[in-house]
Amino acid sequence: MTTTLDFAPRPGAAPLPRMVLAQAGAEMRAMLRNGEQLLLTLIIPVLLLVGFSRAPLINVSGARVDFVTPGVLALAVMSTAFTGQAIATGFERRYGVLKRLGASPLSRPGLLLAKTAAVLGVEVIQVAVISAVALAMGWSPHGNPLWIALLIVLGTAAFSGLGLLIAGTLRAEATLAAANLVYLVLLGLGGVVFPVASFPEGVRPILELLPITALTNGMRSVLASGGGFPAGPVLVLLAWAVVTLAVASRTFRWE
Amino acid sequence: MPDAANTRPAAGADGTPAVEVRDLVKRYGRTTAVDGLTLSCARGRVTAILGPNGAGKTSTIEICEGFRHADRGDVRVLGLPPSDRSLKARVGVMLQSGGVPPAMRAGEWLRLMARFHAQPLDPAALLDRLGLTEHARTPYRRLSGGQQQRLSLAGAIVGRPELVFLDEPTAGLDPQARYACWDVVTGLREAGVSVVLTTHYMDEAEKLADQVIIIDHGRVVAAGTPATLTGAERQLRFRARPGLNLDELLSALPEGSAAKESPAGHYIIEGQVAPGLLATVTAWCASEGVTAEDLSIERRTLEDVFLELTGRELR
Ligand SMILES: Nc1ncnc2c1ncn2[C@@H]1O[C@H](COP(=O)(O)OP(=O)(O)O)[C@@H](O)[C@H]1O
Ligand SMILES: [Mg+2]
């Protein structure tokens, strides 16, 4: 305890970009270091990709890997933006982390920006890993990458809104349970690996309105068939994003 | 460091104290946690808010920090309402518990907090000052309670604030960690930082604070410097055989003295402790045929003050 420290006040906030970058970096490291998060964001998607591309479990026209990869990319977005973010944020609230950040110069919009940046950063890694594995298995992607980027950004917004809606209102344990349950249900119903066409005709219109189905269909229409601007899925994702983010910003409890 | 501690103005350039609270009321359902509280904390001084658990310390301090909203009353922090965003960079906060992601490493968290400020302290030097250097790479959840508290204290001051709120900074600390914390608070005061801390340890309030505000049931029961609160009055205490008749002793003591036996066998003489007092008491003991043991002259403690004002023990 010999270090001399000058405690004389010199208060001042850092520039906003520096604060946002520092917080985003910390959040990204936290996501990549957490074993359960990695299981969710990388290991399960890659296992599904390899398993469903190899094994003759589903009946699709064309190469299975061309059908499965867009779905797995959509799943990756959902697992990071929705499941991972909801669980992490729920526990941050429980442990007073959000409260303590509220006493720092980083504003709430700044914190949300940082969280979004961290989610997008992890998604870049996911897309890189999943694409590499898929290409090694003979995947041949088509379409305009710009539409893919747009779908991923809108999907991220919609799933973040949904995740923050849950994390900001339920207790941390309830958030954990709800986020995992919703993830499993959407994984099963949203056309990720099981084609929506295999569900009864009557429920299909409802399934098409789920954010995961919109993202999966949009990704598939571009990547598998080289389709143009995916207007339907973009509209569905946009609606989910606007509604969930608006409700979450009203109901979110920081403590 | 200039020795400005005694000459430094108690108000800021704008003439306002560090913290000013008037007629504050905070209710939770049917519980009234803060019940018309008024207090003022001078700039550049250490103010201790002392009170038993449930007295309303955290409620009061968290309203000043902007975390909770008052049901009534007026609060100014550095002359501003607590919700003013410009306060975030100027005020350091140590929560009563938590606030750090459990998996985050101690050093990593402190560096992050430092990145939010324009001219922060060197996080490594601060960890060193608080004895946390070996734990810089330890995740928060693996730190001991005392280490967690010290890290949280470091986070409150790393941005070089002009005012810090410390909510029970030493609760549950071992003596060594407590001294490290006291050392930092003393250093902050010398550097001209205003410190507002809550505690339920009287010795802490007595040693650290320029001003002590004793609260109970959400109200101020007494406020002042430790010396004015405990008074100039001293007590003479001794132990002897229970049941001695004190009337004769009282008549030999100066006007205004008081003598009591509490508990049995423990005698307390209060009033002017003049040089002749000791002789009078020992002479009286000799005439009674008893030997006075553990004879001492002491000031009243804040514990005595609290007991007198509320009729209860502080803890
Ligand atoms: N969030 C809350 N909800 C309901 N009651 C509370 C809450 N916070 C504090 N209280 C109650 O208010 C009173 C004062 O609590 P607090 O301000 O934490 O006192 P202290 O910090 O002095 O122990 C206690 O009776 C406590 O149970
Ligand atoms: Mg408290």
XYZ file of C-alpha atoms and ligand atoms in Angstrom:
598
model
C 0.000 0.000 0.000
C 2.756 2.423 -0.893
C 1.423 3.718 -4.194
C 0.626 7.417 -4.078
C -2.664 8.271 -5.669
C -3.952 11.761 -6.238
C -7.574 11.680 -5.184
C -8.069 15.393 -5.939
C -11.349 15.676 -7.852
C -11.090 15.800 -11.619
C -14.539 14.673 -12.673
C -15.595 14.266 -16.274
C -17.283 11.737 -18.513
C -15.412 10.028 -21.323
C -16.643 10.658 -24.888
C -19.716 8.532 -25.667
C -18.056 6.386 -28.389
C -15.295 5.397 -25.967
C -17.793 4.427 -23.273
C -19.943 2.438 -25.715
C -16.927 0.625 -27.152
C -15.583 -0.232 -23.702
C -18.952 -1.591 -22.574
C -19.526 -3.474 -25.851
C -16.087 -5.067 -25.555
C -16.793 -6.165 -21.982
C -20.170 -7.646 -22.992
C -18.698 -9.466 -25.961
C -15.914 -10.975 -23.854
C -18.510 -12.048 -21.290
C -20.569 -13.826 -23.982
C -17.587 -15.564 -25.529
C -16.208 -16.697 -22.166
C -19.428 -18.138 -20.843
C -19.611 -21.869 -21.551
C -23.404 -22.115 -21.648
C -23.578 -19.124 -23.984
C -21.061 -20.742 -26.328
C -23.060 -23.958 -26.314
C -26.102 -21.977 -27.317
C -24.533 -19.629 -29.848
C -21.984 -21.852 -31.593
C -21.947 -25.505 -30.584
C -25.660 -26.323 -30.981
C -26.001 -24.473 -34.331
C -22.903 -26.198 -35.721
C -24.067 -29.629 -34.488
C -27.503 -29.076 -36.066
C -25.867 -27.950 -39.292
C -23.610 -30.979 -39.527
C -26.227 -33.453 -38.270
C -29.134 -32.379 -40.481
C -26.922 -31.879 -43.564
C -25.445 -35.352 -43.230
C -28.220 -37.567 -41.899
C -31.287 -38.151 -44.095
C -33.738 -36.849 -41.448
C -35.554 -34.291 -43.533
C -37.058 -34.415 -46.978
C -36.095 -31.460 -49.141
C -35.474 -30.863 -52.798
C -31.850 -30.095 -53.598
C -28.790 -30.424 -51.361
C -29.670 -30.712 -47.666
C -26.844 -28.357 -46.668
C -28.337 -25.632 -48.894
C -31.645 -25.979 -47.041
C -30.216 -26.320 -43.527
C -27.584 -23.537 -43.538
C -29.956 -20.525 -43.855
C -32.081 -21.957 -41.038
C -29.065 -22.479 -38.816
C -27.894 -18.898 -39.485
C -31.340 -17.681 -38.404
C -31.109 -19.874 -35.300
C -27.710 -18.371 -34.489
C -29.184 -14.865 -34.603
C -32.059 -15.920 -32.341
C -29.792 -17.645 -29.814
C -27.560 -14.594 -29.354
C -30.014 -11.711 -29.699
C -32.888 -13.389 -27.852
C -31.933 -16.310 -25.599
C -28.411 -15.268 -24.616
C -29.245 -11.618 -24.219
C -32.421 -12.246 -22.211
C -30.666 -14.580 -19.764
C -27.604 -12.342 -19.356
C -29.683 -9.199 -18.899
C -31.994 -10.899 -16.393
C -29.048 -11.813 -14.209
C -27.460 -8.388 -14.661
C -30.628 -6.912 -13.239
C -30.647 -9.401 -10.371
C -27.011 -8.702 -9.427
C -27.452 -4.918 -9.486
C -25.173 -4.599 -12.521
C -27.684 -2.508 -14.457
C -28.316 -0.391 -11.372
C -24.605 0.247 -10.865
C -24.178 1.132 -14.549
C -27.015 3.607 -14.045
C -24.741 5.516 -11.657
C -21.952 5.680 -14.251
C -21.643 8.296 -17.004
C -22.771 5.698 -19.581
C -26.376 6.626 -20.403
C -29.144 4.075 -20.960
C -29.249 4.642 -24.724
C -25.452 4.257 -24.616
C -25.803 0.949 -22.773
C -28.393 -0.330 -25.274
C -26.103 0.692 -28.120
C -23.249 -1.212 -26.486
C -25.406 -4.307 -26.008
C -26.512 -4.177 -29.639
C -22.930 -3.767 -30.815
C -21.837 -6.741 -28.700
C -24.655 -8.925 -30.086
C -23.789 -7.945 -33.679
C -20.107 -8.628 -32.943
C -20.880 -12.147 -31.719
C -23.157 -12.699 -34.711
C -20.308 -11.853 -37.083
C -18.267 -14.622 -35.439
C -21.229 -17.029 -35.637
C -21.847 -16.307 -39.317
C -18.148 -16.784 -40.070
C -17.906 -20.133 -38.250
C -21.226 -21.514 -39.559
C -20.476 -20.421 -43.145
C -17.016 -21.987 -42.987
C -18.423 -25.306 -41.782
C -21.224 -25.177 -44.371
C -18.853 -24.333 -47.239
C -16.648 -27.246 -46.199
C -19.750 -29.437 -46.538
C -20.443 -28.216 -50.067
C -22.820 -25.319 -49.379
C -23.354 -23.048 -52.400
C -24.910 -19.736 -51.287
C -26.763 -17.443 -53.693
C -28.362 -14.034 -53.644
C -27.524 -10.510 -52.599
C -25.478 -10.307 -49.335
C -27.078 -6.921 -48.637
C -30.486 -8.577 -48.108
C -28.856 -11.072 -45.755
C -27.299 -8.234 -43.736
C -30.650 -6.431 -43.611
C -32.452 -9.582 -42.452
C -29.850 -10.217 -39.745
C -30.051 -6.634 -38.451
C -33.859 -6.667 -38.392
C -33.904 -10.122 -36.842
C -31.489 -8.905 -34.184
C -33.737 -5.928 -33.415
C -36.873 -8.094 -33.191
C -35.234 -10.770 -31.010
C -33.491 -8.201 -28.804
C -36.824 -6.496 -28.203
C -38.412 -9.807 -27.281
C -35.481 -10.762 -25.031
C -35.392 -7.421 -23.219
C -39.158 -7.525 -22.813
C -38.828 -10.789 -20.860
C -35.636 -9.857 -18.988
C -36.972 -6.478 -17.942
C -40.151 -7.784 -16.368
C -39.634 -11.353 -15.084
C -37.335 -12.521 -12.297
C -33.937 -13.824 -13.414
C -34.876 -17.523 -12.928
C -38.182 -17.081 -14.719
C -36.358 -15.319 -17.545
C -33.937 -18.226 -17.791
C -36.777 -20.728 -18.028
C -38.895 -18.631 -20.404
C -35.984 -17.826 -22.715
C -35.028 -21.497 -23.041
C -38.623 -22.605 -23.541
C -39.317 -19.998 -26.221
C -36.027 -20.924 -27.906
C -36.973 -24.610 -28.081
C -40.511 -23.918 -29.296
C -39.323 -21.503 -31.996
C -36.539 -23.885 -32.981
C -39.129 -26.606 -33.524
C -41.833 -24.524 -35.239
C -39.887 -21.908 -37.172
C -38.627 -23.901 -40.127
C -35.053 -23.896 -38.857
C -34.449 -27.523 -39.793
C -37.990 -28.932 -40.135
C -39.633 -27.299 -43.174
C -42.745 -25.261 -42.327
C -44.354 -27.068 -45.253
C -44.397 -30.242 -43.154
C -46.859 -28.679 -40.676
C -50.663 -28.892 -41.210
C -51.961 -26.328 -43.662
C -54.170 -24.630 -41.063
C -51.351 -23.548 -38.737
C -48.910 -22.483 -41.435
C -50.179 -18.851 -41.755
C -49.702 -18.438 -37.998
C -46.218 -19.934 -38.104
C -45.305 -17.559 -40.938
C -45.896 -14.637 -38.549
C -43.337 -15.840 -35.992
C -40.092 -13.840 -36.072
C -38.004 -16.990 -36.422
C -40.059 -18.215 -39.380
C -39.800 -14.821 -41.055
C -36.040 -14.787 -40.575
C -35.615 -18.403 -41.713
C -37.820 -17.964 -44.784
C -36.155 -14.696 -45.703
C -32.641 -16.149 -45.394
C -33.677 -19.239 -47.345
C -35.400 -17.292 -50.140
C -32.202 -15.329 -50.708
C -29.454 -17.858 -49.960
C -31.016 -21.037 -51.312
C -32.997 -19.692 -54.260
C -31.186 -16.419 -54.985
C -34.459 -14.543 -54.528
C -34.745 -10.738 -54.556
C -35.773 -8.338 -51.748
C -37.593 -10.490 -49.148
C -40.440 -8.023 -48.562
C -42.737 -10.300 -46.523
C -40.155 -11.432 -43.963
C -38.742 -7.896 -43.706
C -42.200 -6.543 -42.870
C -42.879 -9.228 -40.261
C -39.490 -8.668 -38.561
C -39.928 -4.906 -38.658
C -43.324 -5.180 -36.984
C -41.921 -7.443 -34.253
C -38.997 -5.072 -33.695
C -41.158 -1.959 -33.406
C -43.717 -3.540 -31.083
C -41.336 -5.424 -28.755
C -38.831 -2.571 -28.447
C -41.594 -0.049 -27.761
C -43.193 -2.237 -25.079
C -39.823 -3.201 -23.578
C -38.736 0.433 -23.264
C -41.913 1.136 -21.271
C -41.944 -1.935 -19.055
C -38.229 -2.500 -18.466
C -37.348 -2.376 -14.772
C -33.671 -1.634 -14.202
C -33.665 -2.884 -10.608
C -1.585 17.997 -0.527
C -2.482 21.393 1.006
C -3.561 21.095 4.620
C -6.809 22.759 3.710
C -8.931 20.373 5.742
C -9.753 23.010 8.332
C -9.856 26.157 6.240
C -11.579 24.710 3.186
C -15.024 26.232 2.640
C -17.863 23.923 3.576
C -19.824 24.993 0.531
C -19.034 24.806 -3.177
C -18.249 27.754 -5.430
C -21.983 28.224 -5.803
C -22.431 28.311 -2.049
C -24.309 25.017 -1.830
C -23.410 22.113 0.456
C -22.487 18.724 -1.031
C -25.852 17.261 -0.116
C -28.946 18.952 1.200
C -32.063 17.032 2.151
C -35.219 18.702 3.437
C -38.355 17.062 4.860
C -37.671 13.849 2.970
C -40.366 11.169 3.094
C -40.096 7.694 1.548
C -42.789 5.049 1.894
C -42.924 1.431 0.750
C -46.561 0.435 0.892
C -47.468 0.942 4.536
C -43.866 1.162 5.763
C -42.569 4.698 6.201
C -38.828 4.227 5.770
C -37.895 7.922 5.804
C -40.113 10.154 7.846
C -39.445 13.876 7.388
C -35.660 13.756 7.314
C -33.612 16.940 7.064
C -29.833 16.959 6.812
C -26.962 18.773 5.191
C -23.496 17.445 4.310
C -20.681 19.972 4.012
C -18.318 20.008 1.025
C -14.908 18.521 1.485
C -15.913 16.780 4.706
C -16.773 13.270 5.750
C -20.377 12.930 6.874
C -21.452 9.697 8.538
C -25.112 8.729 8.607
C -25.272 6.468 11.621
C -28.225 4.312 12.535
C -29.355 0.756 13.234
C -30.502 -1.612 10.484
C -33.779 -0.449 9.006
C -33.266 3.172 10.097
C -33.667 4.396 6.519
C -29.992 4.961 5.622
C -30.033 3.150 2.277
C -33.375 4.666 1.282
C -32.028 8.154 1.959
C -28.714 7.650 0.191
C -30.302 5.960 -2.835
C -32.692 8.878 -3.245
C -29.647 11.171 -3.270
C -28.027 8.886 -5.869
C -31.135 9.124 -8.051
C -32.014 5.401 -7.817
C -35.228 5.904 -5.859
C -37.783 8.645 -5.872
C -38.878 10.621 -2.835
C -42.548 10.684 -1.908
C -42.047 14.178 -0.500
C -39.307 16.629 0.281
C -36.468 18.348 -1.478
C -33.055 16.867 -2.280
C -30.077 18.724 -3.786
C -26.801 17.062 -4.655
C -23.992 19.514 -5.452
C -26.800 22.040 -5.798
C -28.661 19.957 -8.403
C -31.661 17.620 -8.327
C -30.473 13.964 -8.084
C -31.851 13.190 -11.557
C -29.475 15.685 -13.225
C -27.334 13.715 -15.687
C -24.288 15.911 -15.176
C -23.989 14.404 -11.685
C -23.104 10.945 -13.076
C -19.527 12.003 -13.814
C -19.127 14.043 -10.621
C -20.518 11.623 -8.050
C -19.069 8.220 -7.136
C -21.359 5.480 -5.862
C -20.704 2.361 -3.801
C -23.853 0.261 -3.431
C -24.541 -1.626 -0.219
C -24.040 -4.827 -2.234
C -23.616 -6.164 -5.752
C -23.233 -4.152 -8.906
C -20.451 -6.187 -10.550
C -21.057 -9.027 -13.049
C -20.141 -12.217 -11.119
C -17.950 -13.645 -13.879
C -16.039 -10.443 -14.537
C -12.488 -10.177 -13.264
C -11.769 -7.555 -10.626
C -9.196 -5.688 -12.688
C -11.295 -5.886 -15.819
C -14.292 -4.309 -14.088
C -12.259 -1.493 -12.572
C -10.644 -0.738 -15.939
C -14.117 -0.638 -17.508
C -15.345 1.820 -14.872
C -12.224 3.928 -15.469
C -12.932 4.006 -19.243
C -16.195 5.840 -18.526
C -14.291 8.834 -17.132
C -12.179 11.573 -18.666
C -9.288 11.598 -16.179
C -9.563 8.472 -14.051
C -7.160 7.179 -11.439
C -4.807 4.448 -12.590
C -6.829 1.247 -11.960
C -3.705 -0.797 -11.203
C -2.497 1.721 -8.609
C -5.923 1.807 -7.023
C -6.105 -1.999 -6.823
C -2.707 -1.896 -5.189
C -3.766 0.717 -2.632
C -6.709 -1.479 -1.665
C -4.633 -4.641 -1.479
C -6.338 -6.275 -4.461
C -3.397 -6.622 -6.847
C -3.136 -10.400 -6.477
C -6.847 -10.673 -7.188
C -6.913 -8.530 -10.332
C -7.582 -11.623 -12.464
C -10.032 -13.235 -10.050
C -13.712 -13.279 -11.107
C -15.858 -11.143 -8.801
C -17.859 -14.119 -7.487
C -14.666 -15.804 -6.255
C -13.589 -12.780 -4.193
C -14.238 -12.801 -0.446
C -16.896 -10.460 0.891
C -14.248 -8.015 2.020
C -12.496 -8.062 -1.338
C -15.796 -7.471 -3.121
C -16.468 -4.475 -0.870
C -13.026 -3.020 -1.557
C -13.458 -3.458 -5.318
C -16.804 -1.726 -5.120
C -15.155 1.136 -3.192
C -12.474 1.355 -5.879
C -15.189 1.595 -8.531
C -16.773 4.514 -6.662
C -13.604 6.613 -6.682
C -11.784 5.603 -9.886
C -13.457 8.444 -11.847
C -12.020 11.095 -9.476
C -15.425 12.322 -8.290
C -15.957 15.392 -6.132
C -18.558 13.610 -4.010
C -18.810 9.929 -3.081
C -21.659 8.010 -1.496
C -20.562 4.882 0.364
C -23.377 2.686 1.684
C -22.011 0.637 4.582
C -18.510 0.458 3.096
C -17.102 -1.645 5.936
C -20.057 -3.830 6.937
C -18.755 -7.306 7.636
C -15.106 -6.482 6.858
C -12.177 -7.956 8.748
C -10.075 -5.360 10.639
C -7.370 -5.214 7.974
C -9.824 -4.538 5.160
C -11.613 -2.011 7.335
C -8.395 -0.071 7.917
C -7.697 -0.085 4.168
C -11.116 1.469 3.643
C -10.638 4.038 6.422
C -7.279 4.930 4.910
C -8.892 5.651 1.550
C -11.681 7.734 3.103
C -9.094 9.778 4.984
C -7.140 10.240 1.752
C -10.275 11.397 -0.067
C -10.989 13.963 2.626
C -7.439 15.294 2.489
C -7.797 15.692 -1.287
C -10.955 17.744 -0.839
C -13.501 15.092 -1.841
C -16.874 15.212 -0.066
C -17.728 11.826 1.436
C -21.150 10.707 2.631
C -21.135 7.254 4.182
C -23.610 5.203 6.126
C -22.635 2.900 8.939
C -23.949 1.186 11.995
C -20.526 1.119 13.621
C -20.120 3.933 16.122
C -16.363 3.677 16.250
C -16.252 4.185 12.494
C -18.416 7.303 12.658
C -16.405 8.620 15.599
C -13.015 8.058 13.956
C -13.757 9.025 10.359
C -16.440 11.643 10.318
C -16.316 15.412 10.628
C -20.039 15.302 11.073
C -22.268 12.529 12.364
C -25.992 12.369 11.706
C -27.725 9.822 13.895
C -30.969 8.542 12.420
C -33.583 6.169 13.745
C -36.975 5.223 12.293
C -36.313 7.529 9.330
C -35.742 10.633 11.426
C -32.682 12.549 12.570
C -32.308 12.110 16.308
C -29.051 14.043 16.649
C -26.424 15.681 14.453
C -23.081 17.306 15.045
C -19.381 16.637 15.265
C -18.449 13.515 17.218
C -17.119 15.783 19.977
C -20.280 17.858 20.329
C -22.448 14.746 20.240
C -20.553 12.954 22.935
C -20.151 16.226 24.823
C -17.285 17.626 26.819
C -18.574 15.581 29.706
C -16.526 12.727 30.918
C -17.378 9.778 33.033
C -15.492 8.099 35.782
C -16.129 4.382 35.845
C -15.081 1.661 38.251
C -16.066 -1.784 39.416
C -16.618 -2.723 43.042
C -18.852 -4.797 45.324
C -22.530 -4.361 44.269
C -24.995 -2.405 46.370
C -22.851 0.381 47.732
C -24.774 3.383 49.087
C -23.884 6.301 46.808
C -25.572 9.109 48.822
C -22.535 9.825 50.917
C -20.286 9.915 47.852
C -22.680 12.296 46.063
C -22.602 14.764 48.932
C -18.810 14.831 48.714
C -18.877 15.479 44.928
C -19.278 18.905 43.271
C -22.731 20.305 42.524
C -24.346 18.765 39.387
C -22.614 15.421 39.586
C -24.494 12.177 39.199
C -23.618 8.713 40.365
C -25.258 5.444 39.385
C -24.726 1.730 39.539
C -25.456 0.100 36.171
C -25.303 -2.843 35.871
C -24.734 -4.227 39.384
C -21.146 -3.723 40.488
C -20.408 -1.185 37.744
C -20.372 2.397 38.977
C -20.500 5.508 36.804
C -19.890 9.034 38.044
C -20.899 11.788 35.619
C -20.332 15.516 35.725
C -17.279 17.712 35.967
C -14.215 15.525 36.088
C -12.062 17.911 38.150
C -8.612 16.949 39.403
C -9.934 16.326 42.917
C -12.563 13.844 41.758
C -10.305 10.833 41.649
C -9.093 11.529 45.191
C -12.662 11.998 46.453
C -13.796 8.707 44.924
C -10.846 6.636 46.101
C -11.099 8.152 49.594
C -14.780 7.220 49.694
C -13.979 3.681 48.506
C -11.399 3.356 51.286
C -13.929 4.535 53.877
C -16.402 1.904 52.552
C -13.693 -0.707 52.784
C -13.794 -1.604 49.045
C -11.171 -1.548 46.358
C -12.154 0.209 43.112
C -11.165 -1.919 40.120
C -10.808 -0.939 36.449
C -11.045 2.694 37.395
C -11.064 4.898 34.311
C -12.063 8.336 33.072
C -13.643 8.310 29.642
C -15.665 10.402 27.280
C -19.163 9.280 26.455
C -19.304 7.245 23.264
C -21.785 7.611 20.417
C -23.186 4.324 21.657
C -24.078 6.034 24.967
C -25.591 8.946 23.047
C -27.719 6.634 20.935
C -28.882 4.687 23.963
C -29.849 7.895 25.740
C -31.743 9.303 22.759
C -33.633 6.184 21.729
C -33.524 3.958 24.779
C -32.138 1.167 22.587
C -28.809 -0.345 21.737
C -27.487 0.552 18.326
C -27.037 -3.085 17.291
N -37.457 -1.735 -1.705
C -38.100 -1.809 -0.521
N -39.343 -2.307 -0.459
C -40.005 -2.379 0.705
N -39.490 -2.005 1.898
C -38.247 -1.515 1.909
C -37.484 -1.404 0.705
N -36.276 -0.876 1.018
C -36.294 -0.679 2.350
N -37.464 -1.056 2.892
C -37.837 -0.943 4.323
O -37.620 0.389 4.706
C -36.988 0.465 5.970
C -35.662 1.187 5.847
O -34.777 0.398 5.078
P -33.356 0.920 4.604
O -33.508 2.249 3.979
O -32.743 -0.148 3.803
O -32.593 1.092 6.003
P -31.069 0.886 6.412
O -30.235 1.072 5.197
O -30.843 1.928 7.453
O -30.943 -0.496 6.979
C -36.866 -0.973 6.451
O -37.971 -1.237 7.268
C -36.927 -1.773 5.187
O -37.469 -3.047 5.427
Mg -28.801 -0.139 4.330
